[in-house]
Short mmCIF file of C-alpha atoms in Angstrom, two decimals:
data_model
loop_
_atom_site.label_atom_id
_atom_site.label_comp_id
_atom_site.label_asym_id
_atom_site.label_seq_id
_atom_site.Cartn_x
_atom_site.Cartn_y
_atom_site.Cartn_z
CA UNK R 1 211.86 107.43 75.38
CA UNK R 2 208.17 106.51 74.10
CA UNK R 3 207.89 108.24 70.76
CA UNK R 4 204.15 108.18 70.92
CA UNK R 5 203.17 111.73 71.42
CA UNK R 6 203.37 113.57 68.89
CA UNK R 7 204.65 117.35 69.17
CA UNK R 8 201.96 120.18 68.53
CA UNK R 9 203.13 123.89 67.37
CA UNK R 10 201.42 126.78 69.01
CA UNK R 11 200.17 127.69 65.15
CA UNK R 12 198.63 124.26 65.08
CA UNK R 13 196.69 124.98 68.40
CA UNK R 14 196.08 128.47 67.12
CA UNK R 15 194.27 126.95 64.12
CA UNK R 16 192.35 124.52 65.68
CA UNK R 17 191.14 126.89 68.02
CA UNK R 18 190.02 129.12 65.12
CA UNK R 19 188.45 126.10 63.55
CA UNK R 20 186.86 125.09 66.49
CA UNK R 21 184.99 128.83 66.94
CA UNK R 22 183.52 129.01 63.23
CA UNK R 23 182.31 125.15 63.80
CA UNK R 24 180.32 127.01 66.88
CA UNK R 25 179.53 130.12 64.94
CA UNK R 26 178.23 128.06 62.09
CA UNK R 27 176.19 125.92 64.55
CA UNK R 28 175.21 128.88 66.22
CA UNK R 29 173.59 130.37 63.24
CA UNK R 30 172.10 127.20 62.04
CA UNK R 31 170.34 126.99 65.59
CA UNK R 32 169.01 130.58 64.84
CA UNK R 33 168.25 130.10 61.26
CA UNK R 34 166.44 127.39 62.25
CA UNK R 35 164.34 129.16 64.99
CA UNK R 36 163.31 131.97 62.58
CA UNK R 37 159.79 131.55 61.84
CA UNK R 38 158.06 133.61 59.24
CA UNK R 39 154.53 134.23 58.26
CA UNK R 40 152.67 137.36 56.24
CA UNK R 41 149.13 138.63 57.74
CA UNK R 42 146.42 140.55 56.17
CA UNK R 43 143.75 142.43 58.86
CA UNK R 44 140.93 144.71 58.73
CA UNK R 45 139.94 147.24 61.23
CA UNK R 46 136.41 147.86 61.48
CA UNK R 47 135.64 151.40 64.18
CA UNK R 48 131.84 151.96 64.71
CA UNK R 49 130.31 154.59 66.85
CA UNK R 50 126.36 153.69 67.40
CA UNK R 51 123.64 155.82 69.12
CA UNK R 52 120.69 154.11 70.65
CA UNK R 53 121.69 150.53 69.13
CA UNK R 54 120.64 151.94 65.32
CA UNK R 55 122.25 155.29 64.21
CA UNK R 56 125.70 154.84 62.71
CA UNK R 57 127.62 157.98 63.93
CA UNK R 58 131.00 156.91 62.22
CA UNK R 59 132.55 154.28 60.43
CA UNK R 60 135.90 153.25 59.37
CA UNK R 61 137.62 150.24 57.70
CA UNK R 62 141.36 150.19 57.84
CA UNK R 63 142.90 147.19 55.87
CA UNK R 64 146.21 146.54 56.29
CA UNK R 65 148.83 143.99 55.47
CA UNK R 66 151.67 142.63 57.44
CA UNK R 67 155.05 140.75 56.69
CA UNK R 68 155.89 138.96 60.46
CA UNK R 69 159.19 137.82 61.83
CA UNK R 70 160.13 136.07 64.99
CA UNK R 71 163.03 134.58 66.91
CA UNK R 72 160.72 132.67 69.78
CA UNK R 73 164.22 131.83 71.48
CA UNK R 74 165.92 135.15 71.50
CA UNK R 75 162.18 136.70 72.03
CA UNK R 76 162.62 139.02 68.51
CA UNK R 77 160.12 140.09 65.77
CA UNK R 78 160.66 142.00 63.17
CA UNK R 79 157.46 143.43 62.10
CA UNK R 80 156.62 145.15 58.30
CA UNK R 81 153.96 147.18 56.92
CA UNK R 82 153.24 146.23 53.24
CA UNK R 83 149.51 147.63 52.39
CA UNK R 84 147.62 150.02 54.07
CA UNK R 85 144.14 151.27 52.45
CA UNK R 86 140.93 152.97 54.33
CA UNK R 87 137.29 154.09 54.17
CA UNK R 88 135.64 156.87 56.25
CA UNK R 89 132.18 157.80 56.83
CA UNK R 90 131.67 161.00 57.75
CA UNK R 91 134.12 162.54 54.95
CA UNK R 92 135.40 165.05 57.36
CA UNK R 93 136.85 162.13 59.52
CA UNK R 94 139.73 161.42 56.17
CA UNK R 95 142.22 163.97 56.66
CA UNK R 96 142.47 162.33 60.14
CA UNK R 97 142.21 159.05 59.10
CA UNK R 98 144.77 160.19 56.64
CA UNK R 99 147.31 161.90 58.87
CA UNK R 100 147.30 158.09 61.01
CA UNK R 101 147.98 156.12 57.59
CA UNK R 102 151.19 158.22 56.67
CA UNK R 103 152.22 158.13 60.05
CA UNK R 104 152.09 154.18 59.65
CA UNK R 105 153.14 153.89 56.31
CA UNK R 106 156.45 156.60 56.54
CA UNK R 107 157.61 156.19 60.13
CA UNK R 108 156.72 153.05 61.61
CA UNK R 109 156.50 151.00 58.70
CA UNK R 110 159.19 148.20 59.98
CA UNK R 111 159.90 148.12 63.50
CA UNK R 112 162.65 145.37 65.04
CA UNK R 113 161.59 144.73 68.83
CA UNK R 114 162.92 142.66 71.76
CA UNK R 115 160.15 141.59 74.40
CA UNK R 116 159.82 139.70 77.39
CA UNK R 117 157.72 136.91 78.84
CA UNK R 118 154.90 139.21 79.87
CA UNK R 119 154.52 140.97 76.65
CA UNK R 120 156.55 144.00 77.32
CA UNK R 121 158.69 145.48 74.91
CA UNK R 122 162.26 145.57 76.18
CA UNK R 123 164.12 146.93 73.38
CA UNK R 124 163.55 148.61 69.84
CA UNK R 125 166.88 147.92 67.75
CA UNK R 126 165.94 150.48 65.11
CA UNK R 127 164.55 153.25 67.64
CA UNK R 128 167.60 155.62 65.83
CA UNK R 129 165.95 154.98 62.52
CA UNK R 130 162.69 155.95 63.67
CA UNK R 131 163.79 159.31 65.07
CA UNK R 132 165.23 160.44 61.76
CA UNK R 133 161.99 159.37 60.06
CA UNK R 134 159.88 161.23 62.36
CA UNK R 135 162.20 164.25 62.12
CA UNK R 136 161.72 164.26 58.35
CA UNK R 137 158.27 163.92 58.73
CA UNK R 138 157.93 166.75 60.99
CA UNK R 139 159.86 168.92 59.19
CA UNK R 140 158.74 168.01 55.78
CA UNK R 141 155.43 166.34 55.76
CA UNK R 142 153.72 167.59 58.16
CA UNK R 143 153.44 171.30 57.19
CA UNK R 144 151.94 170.73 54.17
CA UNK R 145 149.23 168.39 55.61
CA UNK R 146 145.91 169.94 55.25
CA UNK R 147 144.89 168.83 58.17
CA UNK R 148 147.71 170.54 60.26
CA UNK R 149 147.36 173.66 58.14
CA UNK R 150 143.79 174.05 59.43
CA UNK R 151 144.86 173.42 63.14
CA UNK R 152 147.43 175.91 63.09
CA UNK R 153 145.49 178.61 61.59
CA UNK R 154 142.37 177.66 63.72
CA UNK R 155 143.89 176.47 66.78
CA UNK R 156 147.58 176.49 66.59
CA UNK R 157 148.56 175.42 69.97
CA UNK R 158 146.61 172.16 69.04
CA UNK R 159 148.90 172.08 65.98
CA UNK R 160 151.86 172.46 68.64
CA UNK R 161 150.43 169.61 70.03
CA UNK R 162 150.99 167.39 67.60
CA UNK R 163 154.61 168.33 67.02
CA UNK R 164 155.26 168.23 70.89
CA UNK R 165 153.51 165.01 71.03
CA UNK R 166 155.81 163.38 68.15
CA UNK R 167 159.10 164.45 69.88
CA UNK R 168 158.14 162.83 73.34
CA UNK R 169 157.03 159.57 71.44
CA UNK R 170 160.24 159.23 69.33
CA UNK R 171 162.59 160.27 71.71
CA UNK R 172 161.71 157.92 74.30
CA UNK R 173 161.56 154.52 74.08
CA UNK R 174 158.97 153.79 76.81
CA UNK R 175 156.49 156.30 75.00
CA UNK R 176 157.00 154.45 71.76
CA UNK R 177 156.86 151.26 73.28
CA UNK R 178 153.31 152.10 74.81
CA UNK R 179 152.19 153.46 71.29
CA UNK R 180 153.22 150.86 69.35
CA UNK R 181 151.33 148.21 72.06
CA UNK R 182 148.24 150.30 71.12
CA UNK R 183 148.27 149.03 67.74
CA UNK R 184 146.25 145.95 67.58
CA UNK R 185 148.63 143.79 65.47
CA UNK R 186 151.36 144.47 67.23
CA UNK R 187 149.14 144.00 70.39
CA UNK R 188 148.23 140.67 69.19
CA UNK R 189 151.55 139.44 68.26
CA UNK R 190 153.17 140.37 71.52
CA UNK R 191 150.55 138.56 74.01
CA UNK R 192 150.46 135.37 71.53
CA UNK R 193 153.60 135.06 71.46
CA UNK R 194 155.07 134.29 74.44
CA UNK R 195 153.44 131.10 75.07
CA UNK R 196 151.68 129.88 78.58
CA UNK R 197 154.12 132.23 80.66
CA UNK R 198 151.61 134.76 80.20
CA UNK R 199 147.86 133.53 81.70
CA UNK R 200 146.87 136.89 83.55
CA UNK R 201 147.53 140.46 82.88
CA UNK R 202 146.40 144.46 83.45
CA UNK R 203 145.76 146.82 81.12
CA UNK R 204 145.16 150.47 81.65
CA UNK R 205 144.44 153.04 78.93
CA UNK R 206 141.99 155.72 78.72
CA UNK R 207 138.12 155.97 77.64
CA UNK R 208 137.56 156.78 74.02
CA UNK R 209 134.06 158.08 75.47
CA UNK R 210 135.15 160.13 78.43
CA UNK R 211 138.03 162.22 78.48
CA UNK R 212 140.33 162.05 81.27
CA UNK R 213 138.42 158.28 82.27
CA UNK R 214 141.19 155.28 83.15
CA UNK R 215 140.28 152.30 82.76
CA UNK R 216 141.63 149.17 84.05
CA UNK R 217 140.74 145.51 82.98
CA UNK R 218 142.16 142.39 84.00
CA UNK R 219 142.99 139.72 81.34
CA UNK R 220 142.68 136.07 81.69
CA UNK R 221 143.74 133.52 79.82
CA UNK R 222 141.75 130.57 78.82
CA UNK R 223 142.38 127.39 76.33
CA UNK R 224 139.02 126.61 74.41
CA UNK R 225 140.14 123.54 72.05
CA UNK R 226 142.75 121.60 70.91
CA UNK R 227 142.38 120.24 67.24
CA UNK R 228 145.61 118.05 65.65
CA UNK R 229 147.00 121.14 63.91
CA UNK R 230 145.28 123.58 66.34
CA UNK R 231 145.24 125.13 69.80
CA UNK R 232 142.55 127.98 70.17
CA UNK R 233 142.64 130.54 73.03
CA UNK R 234 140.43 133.47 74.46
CA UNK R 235 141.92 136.72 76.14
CA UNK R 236 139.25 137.56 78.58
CA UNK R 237 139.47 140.97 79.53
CA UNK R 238 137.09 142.06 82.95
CA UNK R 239 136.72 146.19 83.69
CA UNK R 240 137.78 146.84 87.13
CA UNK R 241 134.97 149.14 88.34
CA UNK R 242 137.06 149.96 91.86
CA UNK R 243 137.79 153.38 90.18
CA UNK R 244 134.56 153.95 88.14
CA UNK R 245 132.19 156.82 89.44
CA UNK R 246 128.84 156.91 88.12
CA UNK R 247 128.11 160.31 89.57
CA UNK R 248 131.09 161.75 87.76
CA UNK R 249 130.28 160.10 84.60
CA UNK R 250 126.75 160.87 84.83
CA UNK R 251 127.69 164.43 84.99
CA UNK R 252 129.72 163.88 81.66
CA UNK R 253 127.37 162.41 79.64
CA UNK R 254 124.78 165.31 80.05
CA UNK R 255 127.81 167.18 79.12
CA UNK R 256 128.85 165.75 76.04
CA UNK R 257 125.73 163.24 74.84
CA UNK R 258 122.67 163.69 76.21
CA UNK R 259 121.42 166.95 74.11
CA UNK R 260 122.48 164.39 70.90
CA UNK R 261 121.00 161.26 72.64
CA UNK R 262 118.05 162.79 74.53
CA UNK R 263 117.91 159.89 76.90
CA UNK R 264 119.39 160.02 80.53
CA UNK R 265 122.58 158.10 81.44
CA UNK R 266 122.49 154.51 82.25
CA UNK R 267 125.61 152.54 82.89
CA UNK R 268 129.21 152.11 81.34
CA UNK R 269 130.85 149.30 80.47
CA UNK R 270 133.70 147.66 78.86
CA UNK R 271 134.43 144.85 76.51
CA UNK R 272 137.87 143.07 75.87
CA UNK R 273 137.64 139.90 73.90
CA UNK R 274 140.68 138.16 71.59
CA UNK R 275 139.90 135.09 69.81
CA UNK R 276 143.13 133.40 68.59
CA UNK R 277 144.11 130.01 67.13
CA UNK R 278 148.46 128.40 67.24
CA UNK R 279 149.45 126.28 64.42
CA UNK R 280 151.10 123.36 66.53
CA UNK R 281 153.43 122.56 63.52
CA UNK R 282 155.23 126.16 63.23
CA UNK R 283 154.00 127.64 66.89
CA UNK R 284 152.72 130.45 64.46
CA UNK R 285 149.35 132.48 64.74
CA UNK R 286 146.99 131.33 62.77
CA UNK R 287 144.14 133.72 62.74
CA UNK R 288 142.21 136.05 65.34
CA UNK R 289 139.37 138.65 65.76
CA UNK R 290 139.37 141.30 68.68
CA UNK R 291 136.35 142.92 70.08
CA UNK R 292 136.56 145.85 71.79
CA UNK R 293 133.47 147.92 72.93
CA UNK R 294 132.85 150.84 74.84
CA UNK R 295 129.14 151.72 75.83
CA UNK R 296 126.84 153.11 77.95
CA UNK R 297 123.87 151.32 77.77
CA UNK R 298 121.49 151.12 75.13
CA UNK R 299 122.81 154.97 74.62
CA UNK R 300 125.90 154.95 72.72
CA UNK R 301 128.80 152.34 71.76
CA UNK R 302 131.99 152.73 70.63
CA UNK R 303 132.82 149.57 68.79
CA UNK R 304 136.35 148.06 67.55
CA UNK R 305 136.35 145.03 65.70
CA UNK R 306 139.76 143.59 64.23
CA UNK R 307 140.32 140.56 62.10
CA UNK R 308 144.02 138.54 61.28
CA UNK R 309 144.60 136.01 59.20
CA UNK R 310 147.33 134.31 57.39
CA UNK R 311 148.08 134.39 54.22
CA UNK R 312 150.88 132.99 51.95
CA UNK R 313 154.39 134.12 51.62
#
């Protein structure tokens, strides 16, 4: 008999086996580790409201700062809050300036996410964390906020609001998903991130200058310039006017602006513009600036300017 082979015990296979799994699991996690990018962003928020091109109606200038994390091959970010400081102009515009900042700075001050290759959110792994903070805050909080204690002694079904509002959001994660897309950091990150799957897409939200308005623009894509360390892109955003009627909207501006305006209604339009630039080394975002405007012309503007850039860890 050829005494060649040698004779393996099922312990030995047992072992190797084992071995064999933590060598993946190791690998595994080294493959991750090594796809975790990380970067920290400051921003500033600049909201202007403008009569007649010259008469500053408000004014605010939210600074914030952001610590960003991202698996680009599982499609995860984990996204942190660290600084969050505002002006207002009017004063009586703070308590709701306010009332935003410690709903950004208690509740949804770190948020884990899962997305897909058109910038949806599929997933928020800490959504159960977020409904006990919001149920704190509503409890808690909120009924000492001066702000709420006015509504609900002035108008207390619009202090209902509020609360109703915050259990829909928290308690479903396609509402929270559709708020948190509204933030323009998070707003960024998502459409930047998912490199050149993405060239065309719809958004719909509703006018900040007419209530009840929808408005649909469609988003292109386009590559500007390609440096060695650089690649900068525009978001291009176009109003679809298919659903815009200027008879209706005539008839709500001499509701709500023309006795403060004086002059008669013109035409509305809307402005969607992001300005980004990709490090090529890290595939990280390197810096960007949003504009945003609504307006009817030469009459009144609602204007959103928002600035990132990168800072070190």
């Amino acid at each position: 008999m050829n005494d060649d082979f040698s004779v393996i015990d099922d312990d030995q296979i047992e072992n190797t086996w084992n071995i064999e799994s933590m060598e993946r699991a190791k690998q595994r996690k080294e493959e991750e580790r090594k796809g975790k990018e990380e970067a920290r962003y400051r921003c500033e928020q600049l909201n202007i409201s403008r009569i007649n091109g010259e008469t500053i109606t408000f004014h605010s200038d939210i600074k914030t700062q952001y610590l960003f994390k991202i698996i680009p091959t599982l499609l995860q970010m984990r996204i942190k809050l660290e600084d969050y400081a505002f002006s207002v102009s009017p004063n009586y515009f703070q308590d709701g300036i306010d009332f935003s900042k410690q709903i950004e700075t208690s509740i949804k001050n770190e948020i884990t996410l899962s997305y897909d290759k058109q910038a949806k959110i599929t997933d928020i792994h800490n959504i159960g964390e977020l409904q006990n903070k919001w149920e704190k805050f509503r409890d808690v909080d909120i009924p000492q906020l001066k702000l709420y204690k006015e509504l609900k002694s002035k108008a207390p079904e619009h202090a209902q609001d509020i609360i109703d509002l915050g259990n829909l959001e928290y308690h479903s994660p396609k509402e929270l998903a559709a708020v948190i897309d509204k933030n323009l950091f998070y707003h960024i990150m998502l459409r930047v991130n998912v490199g050149d799957e993405l060239q065309k897409y719809t958004l719909v939200q509703y006018s900040q200058l007419f209530p009840k308005l929808e408005l649909t623009t469609n988003v292109e894509k386009i590559k500007v310039k390609e440096t060695n360390t650089l690649i900068n892109y525009k978001l291009h955003g176009e109003l679809d006017r298919s659903n815009i009627n200027d008879g209706e909207l005539r008839k709500l501006y001499d509701k709500y602006y023309k006795s403060i305006i004086k002059y008669a209604y013109t035409e509305f339009s809307y402005f969607y513009i992001i300005n980004y630039s990709m490090e090529k080394e890290t595939g990280l975002l390197f810096d960007a600036k949003v504009s945003l405007c609504e307006k009817i012309k030469n009459n009144f503007e609602a204007i959103t300017e928002f600035i990132i850039r990168r800072i070190e860890l």
